[in-house]
């Protein structure tokens, strides 16, 4: 029994050490919540789960306190090497059944999302960009810009705009990439050709 407890404790320590090593290697002050390793980068929260799913999130607070947030912008990477998913969530005001028309505006550029997003499930208030080229373009813009405006159609029939500040977005995206990168063991030194006797 004691041996089993010792083995379990050693395994837990090794797992914790591996997680801490990744977090330290990626250069951010981290904390754990809901089973995730999390780090803040100015306006952006980055988080990685043990299964490899990582995301960066900018959420606009709800001043009334009725909801955890009003709107949310999320860039997720389901696993190492996977394409990034760009997602939006509207909690207050709630979107219409489709949330369309929908746009995303960076300084000097507007992307019409109307034909490029779908709800993540029927009747939901969460939308995913389904056009891979548009998603890559959006992530590139999120890295370069300081502000983006998301506009969607509300249940009342009026358009609603949410302004997301992007300070820290590029660093947060780099951090989740680093967290997913495998730690490479030091290669053994290469030996030169043997001298013939």
PDB file of C-alpha atoms in Angstrom:
ATOM      1  CA  UNK A   1       0.000   0.000   0.000  1.00  0.00           C
ATOM      2  CA  UNK A   2       2.811   2.388   0.937  1.00  0.00           C
ATOM      3  CA  UNK A   3       4.627   1.591  -2.310  1.00  0.00           C
ATOM      4  CA  UNK A   4       1.464   2.347  -4.319  1.00  0.00           C
ATOM      5  CA  UNK A   5       0.981   5.691  -2.540  1.00  0.00           C
ATOM      6  CA  UNK A   6       4.640   6.571  -3.125  1.00  0.00           C
ATOM      7  CA  UNK A   7       4.322   5.703  -6.814  1.00  0.00           C
ATOM      8  CA  UNK A   8       1.174   7.815  -7.179  1.00  0.00           C
ATOM      9  CA  UNK A   9       2.807  10.744  -5.392  1.00  0.00           C
ATOM     10  CA  UNK A  10       5.905  10.489  -7.591  1.00  0.00           C
ATOM     11  CA  UNK A  11       3.744  10.392 -10.730  1.00  0.00           C
ATOM     12  CA  UNK A  12       1.793  13.469  -9.606  1.00  0.00           C
ATOM     13  CA  UNK A  13       5.036  15.320  -8.907  1.00  0.00           C
ATOM     14  CA  UNK A  14       6.417  14.420 -12.335  1.00  0.00           C
ATOM     15  CA  UNK A  15       3.231  15.606 -14.056  1.00  0.00           C
ATOM     16  CA  UNK A  16       3.269  18.845 -12.091  1.00  0.00           C
ATOM     17  CA  UNK A  17       6.948  19.328 -12.860  1.00  0.00           C
ATOM     18  CA  UNK A  18       6.310  18.757 -16.581  1.00  0.00           C
ATOM     19  CA  UNK A  19       3.507  21.316 -16.571  1.00  0.00           C
ATOM     20  CA  UNK A  20       5.583  23.838 -14.612  1.00  0.00           C
ATOM     21  CA  UNK A  21       8.501  23.297 -16.958  1.00  0.00           C
ATOM     22  CA  UNK A  22       6.338  24.067 -19.999  1.00  0.00           C
ATOM     23  CA  UNK A  23       4.914  27.162 -18.310  1.00  0.00           C
ATOM     24  CA  UNK A  24       8.360  28.353 -17.217  1.00  0.00           C
ATOM     25  CA  UNK A  25       9.821  27.597 -20.641  1.00  0.00           C
ATOM     26  CA  UNK A  26       7.116  29.689 -22.289  1.00  0.00           C
ATOM     27  CA  UNK A  27       7.881  32.708 -20.127  1.00  0.00           C
ATOM     28  CA  UNK A  28       4.674  33.751 -18.390  1.00  0.00           C
ATOM     29  CA  UNK A  29       3.442  33.842 -14.828  1.00  0.00           C
ATOM     30  CA  UNK A  30       0.801  31.129 -14.669  1.00  0.00           C
ATOM     31  CA  UNK A  31      -1.917  29.927 -12.360  1.00  0.00           C
ATOM     32  CA  UNK A  32      -4.342  27.011 -12.461  1.00  0.00           C
ATOM     33  CA  UNK A  33      -8.114  27.202 -12.578  1.00  0.00           C
ATOM     34  CA  UNK A  34     -10.736  24.707 -13.748  1.00  0.00           C
ATOM     35  CA  UNK A  35      -7.915  22.266 -14.546  1.00  0.00           C
ATOM     36  CA  UNK A  36      -6.285  24.696 -16.988  1.00  0.00           C
ATOM     37  CA  UNK A  37      -2.883  26.362 -16.922  1.00  0.00           C
ATOM     38  CA  UNK A  38      -3.657  30.057 -17.414  1.00  0.00           C
ATOM     39  CA  UNK A  39      -1.692  33.239 -18.056  1.00  0.00           C
ATOM     40  CA  UNK A  40      -2.778  36.856 -18.542  1.00  0.00           C
ATOM     41  CA  UNK A  41      -1.293  39.031 -21.275  1.00  0.00           C
ATOM     42  CA  UNK A  42      -2.604  42.562 -20.652  1.00  0.00           C
ATOM     43  CA  UNK A  43      -6.208  42.345 -22.024  1.00  0.00           C
ATOM     44  CA  UNK A  44      -6.053  38.677 -23.043  1.00  0.00           C
ATOM     45  CA  UNK A  45      -6.433  35.449 -21.056  1.00  0.00           C
ATOM     46  CA  UNK A  46      -4.603  32.416 -22.462  1.00  0.00           C
ATOM     47  CA  UNK A  47      -5.355  28.912 -21.192  1.00  0.00           C
ATOM     48  CA  UNK A  48      -4.305  25.351 -21.973  1.00  0.00           C
ATOM     49  CA  UNK A  49      -5.980  22.146 -20.826  1.00  0.00           C
ATOM     50  CA  UNK A  50      -4.134  18.883 -20.172  1.00  0.00           C
ATOM     51  CA  UNK A  51      -5.730  17.363 -23.316  1.00  0.00           C
ATOM     52  CA  UNK A  52      -3.872  19.909 -25.494  1.00  0.00           C
ATOM     53  CA  UNK A  53      -6.758  22.302 -26.180  1.00  0.00           C
ATOM     54  CA  UNK A  54      -5.578  25.921 -25.817  1.00  0.00           C
ATOM     55  CA  UNK A  55      -7.346  29.235 -26.332  1.00  0.00           C
ATOM     56  CA  UNK A  56      -6.943  32.961 -25.982  1.00  0.00           C
ATOM     57  CA  UNK A  57      -9.964  34.991 -24.895  1.00  0.00           C
ATOM     58  CA  UNK A  58     -10.965  38.633 -24.712  1.00  0.00           C
ATOM     59  CA  UNK A  59     -14.236  39.101 -22.827  1.00  0.00           C
ATOM     60  CA  UNK A  60     -16.168  42.328 -22.324  1.00  0.00           C
ATOM     61  CA  UNK A  61     -17.545  42.565 -18.773  1.00  0.00           C
ATOM     62  CA  UNK A  62     -21.249  42.975 -18.113  1.00  0.00           C
ATOM     63  CA  UNK A  63     -21.621  46.082 -15.918  1.00  0.00           C
ATOM     64  CA  UNK A  64     -25.016  44.870 -14.663  1.00  0.00           C
ATOM     65  CA  UNK A  65     -23.438  41.700 -13.283  1.00  0.00           C
ATOM     66  CA  UNK A  66     -26.258  39.586 -14.765  1.00  0.00           C
ATOM     67  CA  UNK A  67     -23.864  37.689 -17.057  1.00  0.00           C
ATOM     68  CA  UNK A  68     -20.220  36.653 -16.733  1.00  0.00           C
ATOM     69  CA  UNK A  69     -19.524  38.785 -19.828  1.00  0.00           C
ATOM     70  CA  UNK A  70     -21.396  40.656 -22.572  1.00  0.00           C
ATOM     71  CA  UNK A  71     -19.455  39.432 -25.585  1.00  0.00           C
ATOM     72  CA  UNK A  72     -16.399  37.291 -26.084  1.00  0.00           C
ATOM     73  CA  UNK A  73     -13.776  36.798 -28.779  1.00  0.00           C
ATOM     74  CA  UNK A  74     -11.910  33.488 -28.684  1.00  0.00           C
ATOM     75  CA  UNK A  75      -9.110  32.015 -30.771  1.00  0.00           C
ATOM     76  CA  UNK A  76      -8.752  28.313 -30.039  1.00  0.00           C
ATOM     77  CA  UNK A  77      -6.268  25.667 -31.085  1.00  0.00           C
ATOM     78  CA  UNK A  78      -7.860  22.255 -30.420  1.00  0.00           C
ATOM     79  CA  UNK A  79      -4.520  20.421 -30.503  1.00  0.00           C
ATOM     80  CA  UNK A  80      -0.878  21.030 -31.369  1.00  0.00           C
ATOM     81  CA  UNK A  81      -0.522  21.808 -35.052  1.00  0.00           C
ATOM     82  CA  UNK A  82      -4.287  22.160 -35.648  1.00  0.00           C
ATOM     83  CA  UNK A  83      -5.775  25.116 -37.501  1.00  0.00           C
ATOM     84  CA  UNK A  84      -6.921  27.913 -35.230  1.00  0.00           C
ATOM     85  CA  UNK A  85     -10.644  28.369 -34.668  1.00  0.00           C
ATOM     86  CA  UNK A  86     -12.024  31.910 -34.394  1.00  0.00           C
ATOM     87  CA  UNK A  87     -15.201  32.124 -32.316  1.00  0.00           C
ATOM     88  CA  UNK A  88     -17.519  34.832 -31.022  1.00  0.00           C
ATOM     89  CA  UNK A  89     -20.069  34.663 -28.205  1.00  0.00           C
ATOM     90  CA  UNK A  90     -22.879  37.140 -27.563  1.00  0.00           C
ATOM     91  CA  UNK A  91     -24.522  37.057 -24.144  1.00  0.00           C
ATOM     92  CA  UNK A  92     -25.895  40.594 -23.792  1.00  0.00           C
ATOM     93  CA  UNK A  93     -27.701  41.637 -25.870  1.00  0.00           C
ATOM     94  CA  UNK A  94     -28.587  38.202 -27.225  1.00  0.00           C
ATOM     95  CA  UNK A  95     -28.259  37.717 -30.970  1.00  0.00           C
ATOM     96  CA  UNK A  96     -31.063  36.942 -33.384  1.00  0.00           C
ATOM     97  CA  UNK A  97     -31.512  33.291 -34.377  1.00  0.00           C
ATOM     98  CA  UNK A  98     -28.598  33.558 -36.827  1.00  0.00           C
ATOM     99  CA  UNK A  99     -26.844  36.699 -35.584  1.00  0.00           C
ATOM    100  CA  UNK A 100     -26.596  37.784 -39.223  1.00  0.00           C
ATOM    101  CA  UNK A 101     -25.575  40.045 -40.805  1.00  0.00           C
ATOM    102  CA  UNK A 102     -22.202  39.950 -39.045  1.00  0.00           C
ATOM    103  CA  UNK A 103     -18.939  41.824 -39.639  1.00  0.00           C
ATOM    104  CA  UNK A 104     -15.494  42.165 -38.109  1.00  0.00           C
ATOM    105  CA  UNK A 105     -13.739  45.499 -38.540  1.00  0.00           C
ATOM    106  CA  UNK A 106     -10.060  46.280 -38.043  1.00  0.00           C
ATOM    107  CA  UNK A 107      -8.767  49.817 -38.652  1.00  0.00           C
ATOM    108  CA  UNK A 108      -8.905  50.130 -42.438  1.00  0.00           C
ATOM    109  CA  UNK A 109     -10.456  46.694 -43.118  1.00  0.00           C
ATOM    110  CA  UNK A 110     -13.938  45.186 -42.741  1.00  0.00           C
ATOM    111  CA  UNK A 111     -14.517  41.449 -43.150  1.00  0.00           C
ATOM    112  CA  UNK A 112     -18.083  40.406 -43.948  1.00  0.00           C
ATOM    113  CA  UNK A 113     -18.679  37.266 -41.868  1.00  0.00           C
ATOM    114  CA  UNK A 114     -22.233  36.680 -43.090  1.00  0.00           C
ATOM    115  CA  UNK A 115     -21.303  33.718 -45.328  1.00  0.00           C
ATOM    116  CA  UNK A 116     -18.284  32.721 -43.218  1.00  0.00           C
ATOM    117  CA  UNK A 117     -19.746  31.882 -39.788  1.00  0.00           C
ATOM    118  CA  UNK A 118     -22.127  29.317 -38.396  1.00  0.00           C
ATOM    119  CA  UNK A 119     -23.511  28.760 -34.904  1.00  0.00           C
ATOM    120  CA  UNK A 120     -21.528  26.103 -33.040  1.00  0.00           C
ATOM    121  CA  UNK A 121     -24.843  24.314 -32.423  1.00  0.00           C
ATOM    122  CA  UNK A 122     -28.483  25.103 -33.346  1.00  0.00           C
ATOM    123  CA  UNK A 123     -30.018  27.945 -31.393  1.00  0.00           C
ATOM    124  CA  UNK A 124     -26.733  28.892 -29.734  1.00  0.00           C
ATOM    125  CA  UNK A 125     -25.276  32.349 -29.153  1.00  0.00           C
ATOM    126  CA  UNK A 126     -21.786  31.178 -30.118  1.00  0.00           C
ATOM    127  CA  UNK A 127     -20.443  31.467 -33.666  1.00  0.00           C
ATOM    128  CA  UNK A 128     -17.419  29.963 -35.403  1.00  0.00           C
ATOM    129  CA  UNK A 129     -15.687  31.254 -38.526  1.00  0.00           C
ATOM    130  CA  UNK A 130     -15.937  28.307 -40.931  1.00  0.00           C
ATOM    131  CA  UNK A 131     -13.894  29.773 -43.792  1.00  0.00           C
ATOM    132  CA  UNK A 132     -10.270  28.713 -43.133  1.00  0.00           C
ATOM    133  CA  UNK A 133      -8.781  31.548 -45.222  1.00  0.00           C
ATOM    134  CA  UNK A 134     -10.901  34.130 -43.393  1.00  0.00           C
ATOM    135  CA  UNK A 135      -9.905  32.619 -40.026  1.00  0.00           C
ATOM    136  CA  UNK A 136      -6.191  32.890 -40.895  1.00  0.00           C
ATOM    137  CA  UNK A 137      -6.686  36.481 -42.056  1.00  0.00           C
ATOM    138  CA  UNK A 138      -8.516  37.339 -38.823  1.00  0.00           C
ATOM    139  CA  UNK A 139      -5.781  35.815 -36.639  1.00  0.00           C
ATOM    140  CA  UNK A 140      -3.175  37.781 -38.601  1.00  0.00           C
ATOM    141  CA  UNK A 141      -5.171  40.985 -38.025  1.00  0.00           C
ATOM    142  CA  UNK A 142      -5.597  40.209 -34.322  1.00  0.00           C
ATOM    143  CA  UNK A 143      -1.810  39.938 -34.021  1.00  0.00           C
ATOM    144  CA  UNK A 144      -1.160  43.286 -35.750  1.00  0.00           C
ATOM    145  CA  UNK A 145      -3.952  45.521 -34.475  1.00  0.00           C
ATOM    146  CA  UNK A 146      -4.869  46.983 -31.096  1.00  0.00           C
ATOM    147  CA  UNK A 147      -8.647  47.072 -31.545  1.00  0.00           C
ATOM    148  CA  UNK A 148     -11.323  45.147 -33.447  1.00  0.00           C
ATOM    149  CA  UNK A 149     -15.082  45.690 -33.699  1.00  0.00           C
ATOM    150  CA  UNK A 150     -17.495  42.770 -34.008  1.00  0.00           C
ATOM    151  CA  UNK A 151     -21.017  43.625 -35.174  1.00  0.00           C
ATOM    152  CA  UNK A 152     -23.940  41.191 -35.066  1.00  0.00           C
ATOM    153  CA  UNK A 153     -27.732  41.325 -35.333  1.00  0.00           C
ATOM    154  CA  UNK A 154     -29.577  41.230 -32.009  1.00  0.00           C
ATOM    155  CA  UNK A 155     -32.856  39.515 -31.166  1.00  0.00           C
ATOM    156  CA  UNK A 156     -34.508  42.964 -31.147  1.00  0.00           C
ATOM    157  CA  UNK A 157     -33.520  43.411 -34.812  1.00  0.00           C
ATOM    158  CA  UNK A 158     -30.863  46.042 -34.220  1.00  0.00           C
ATOM    159  CA  UNK A 159     -27.154  45.723 -34.880  1.00  0.00           C
ATOM    160  CA  UNK A 160     -24.849  45.558 -31.857  1.00  0.00           C
ATOM    161  CA  UNK A 161     -21.133  46.342 -31.864  1.00  0.00           C
ATOM    162  CA  UNK A 162     -18.566  44.950 -29.439  1.00  0.00           C
ATOM    163  CA  UNK A 163     -15.108  46.546 -29.291  1.00  0.00           C
ATOM    164  CA  UNK A 164     -12.302  44.212 -28.226  1.00  0.00           C
ATOM    165  CA  UNK A 165      -8.921  45.642 -27.225  1.00  0.00           C
ATOM    166  CA  UNK A 166      -6.129  43.372 -28.364  1.00  0.00           C
ATOM    167  CA  UNK A 167      -3.212  44.412 -26.165  1.00  0.00           C
ATOM    168  CA  UNK A 168      -1.355  41.188 -25.410  1.00  0.00           C
ATOM    169  CA  UNK A 169      -3.020  39.137 -28.176  1.00  0.00           C
ATOM    170  CA  UNK A 170       0.181  38.408 -30.109  1.00  0.00           C
ATOM    171  CA  UNK A 171       2.035  37.373 -26.933  1.00  0.00           C
ATOM    172  CA  UNK A 172      -0.900  35.169 -25.868  1.00  0.00           C
ATOM    173  CA  UNK A 173      -1.003  33.415 -29.259  1.00  0.00           C
ATOM    174  CA  UNK A 174       2.767  32.837 -29.064  1.00  0.00           C
ATOM    175  CA  UNK A 175       2.352  31.435 -25.535  1.00  0.00           C
ATOM    176  CA  UNK A 176      -0.250  28.825 -26.504  1.00  0.00           C
ATOM    177  CA  UNK A 177       1.968  27.761 -29.413  1.00  0.00           C
ATOM    178  CA  UNK A 178       4.909  27.415 -27.032  1.00  0.00           C
ATOM    179  CA  UNK A 179       2.831  25.444 -24.530  1.00  0.00           C
ATOM    180  CA  UNK A 180       1.920  22.967 -27.267  1.00  0.00           C
ATOM    181  CA  UNK A 181       5.451  22.562 -28.581  1.00  0.00           C
ATOM    182  CA  UNK A 182       7.069  19.317 -27.462  1.00  0.00           C
ATOM    183  CA  UNK A 183      10.063  19.622 -25.202  1.00  0.00           C
ATOM    184  CA  UNK A 184      12.932  18.201 -27.177  1.00  0.00           C
ATOM    185  CA  UNK A 185      15.393  16.099 -25.269  1.00  0.00           C
ATOM    186  CA  UNK A 186      19.008  17.004 -25.778  1.00  0.00           C
ATOM    187  CA  UNK A 187      20.395  14.945 -28.620  1.00  0.00           C
ATOM    188  CA  UNK A 188      23.394  12.762 -27.797  1.00  0.00           C
ATOM    189  CA  UNK A 189      26.640  14.185 -29.146  1.00  0.00           C
ATOM    190  CA  UNK A 190      27.401  12.989 -32.635  1.00  0.00           C
ATOM    191  CA  UNK A 191      30.547  10.992 -33.092  1.00  0.00           C
ATOM    192  CA  UNK A 192      32.819  11.565 -35.994  1.00  0.00           C
ATOM    193  CA  UNK A 193      33.947   8.735 -38.264  1.00  0.00           C
ATOM    194  CA  UNK A 194      36.191   6.196 -36.609  1.00  0.00           C
ATOM    195  CA  UNK A 195      39.818   6.385 -37.458  1.00  0.00           C
ATOM    196  CA  UNK A 196      41.092   3.285 -39.151  1.00  0.00           C
ATOM    197  CA  UNK A 197      43.916   1.419 -37.445  1.00  0.00           C
TER     198      UNK A 197
END
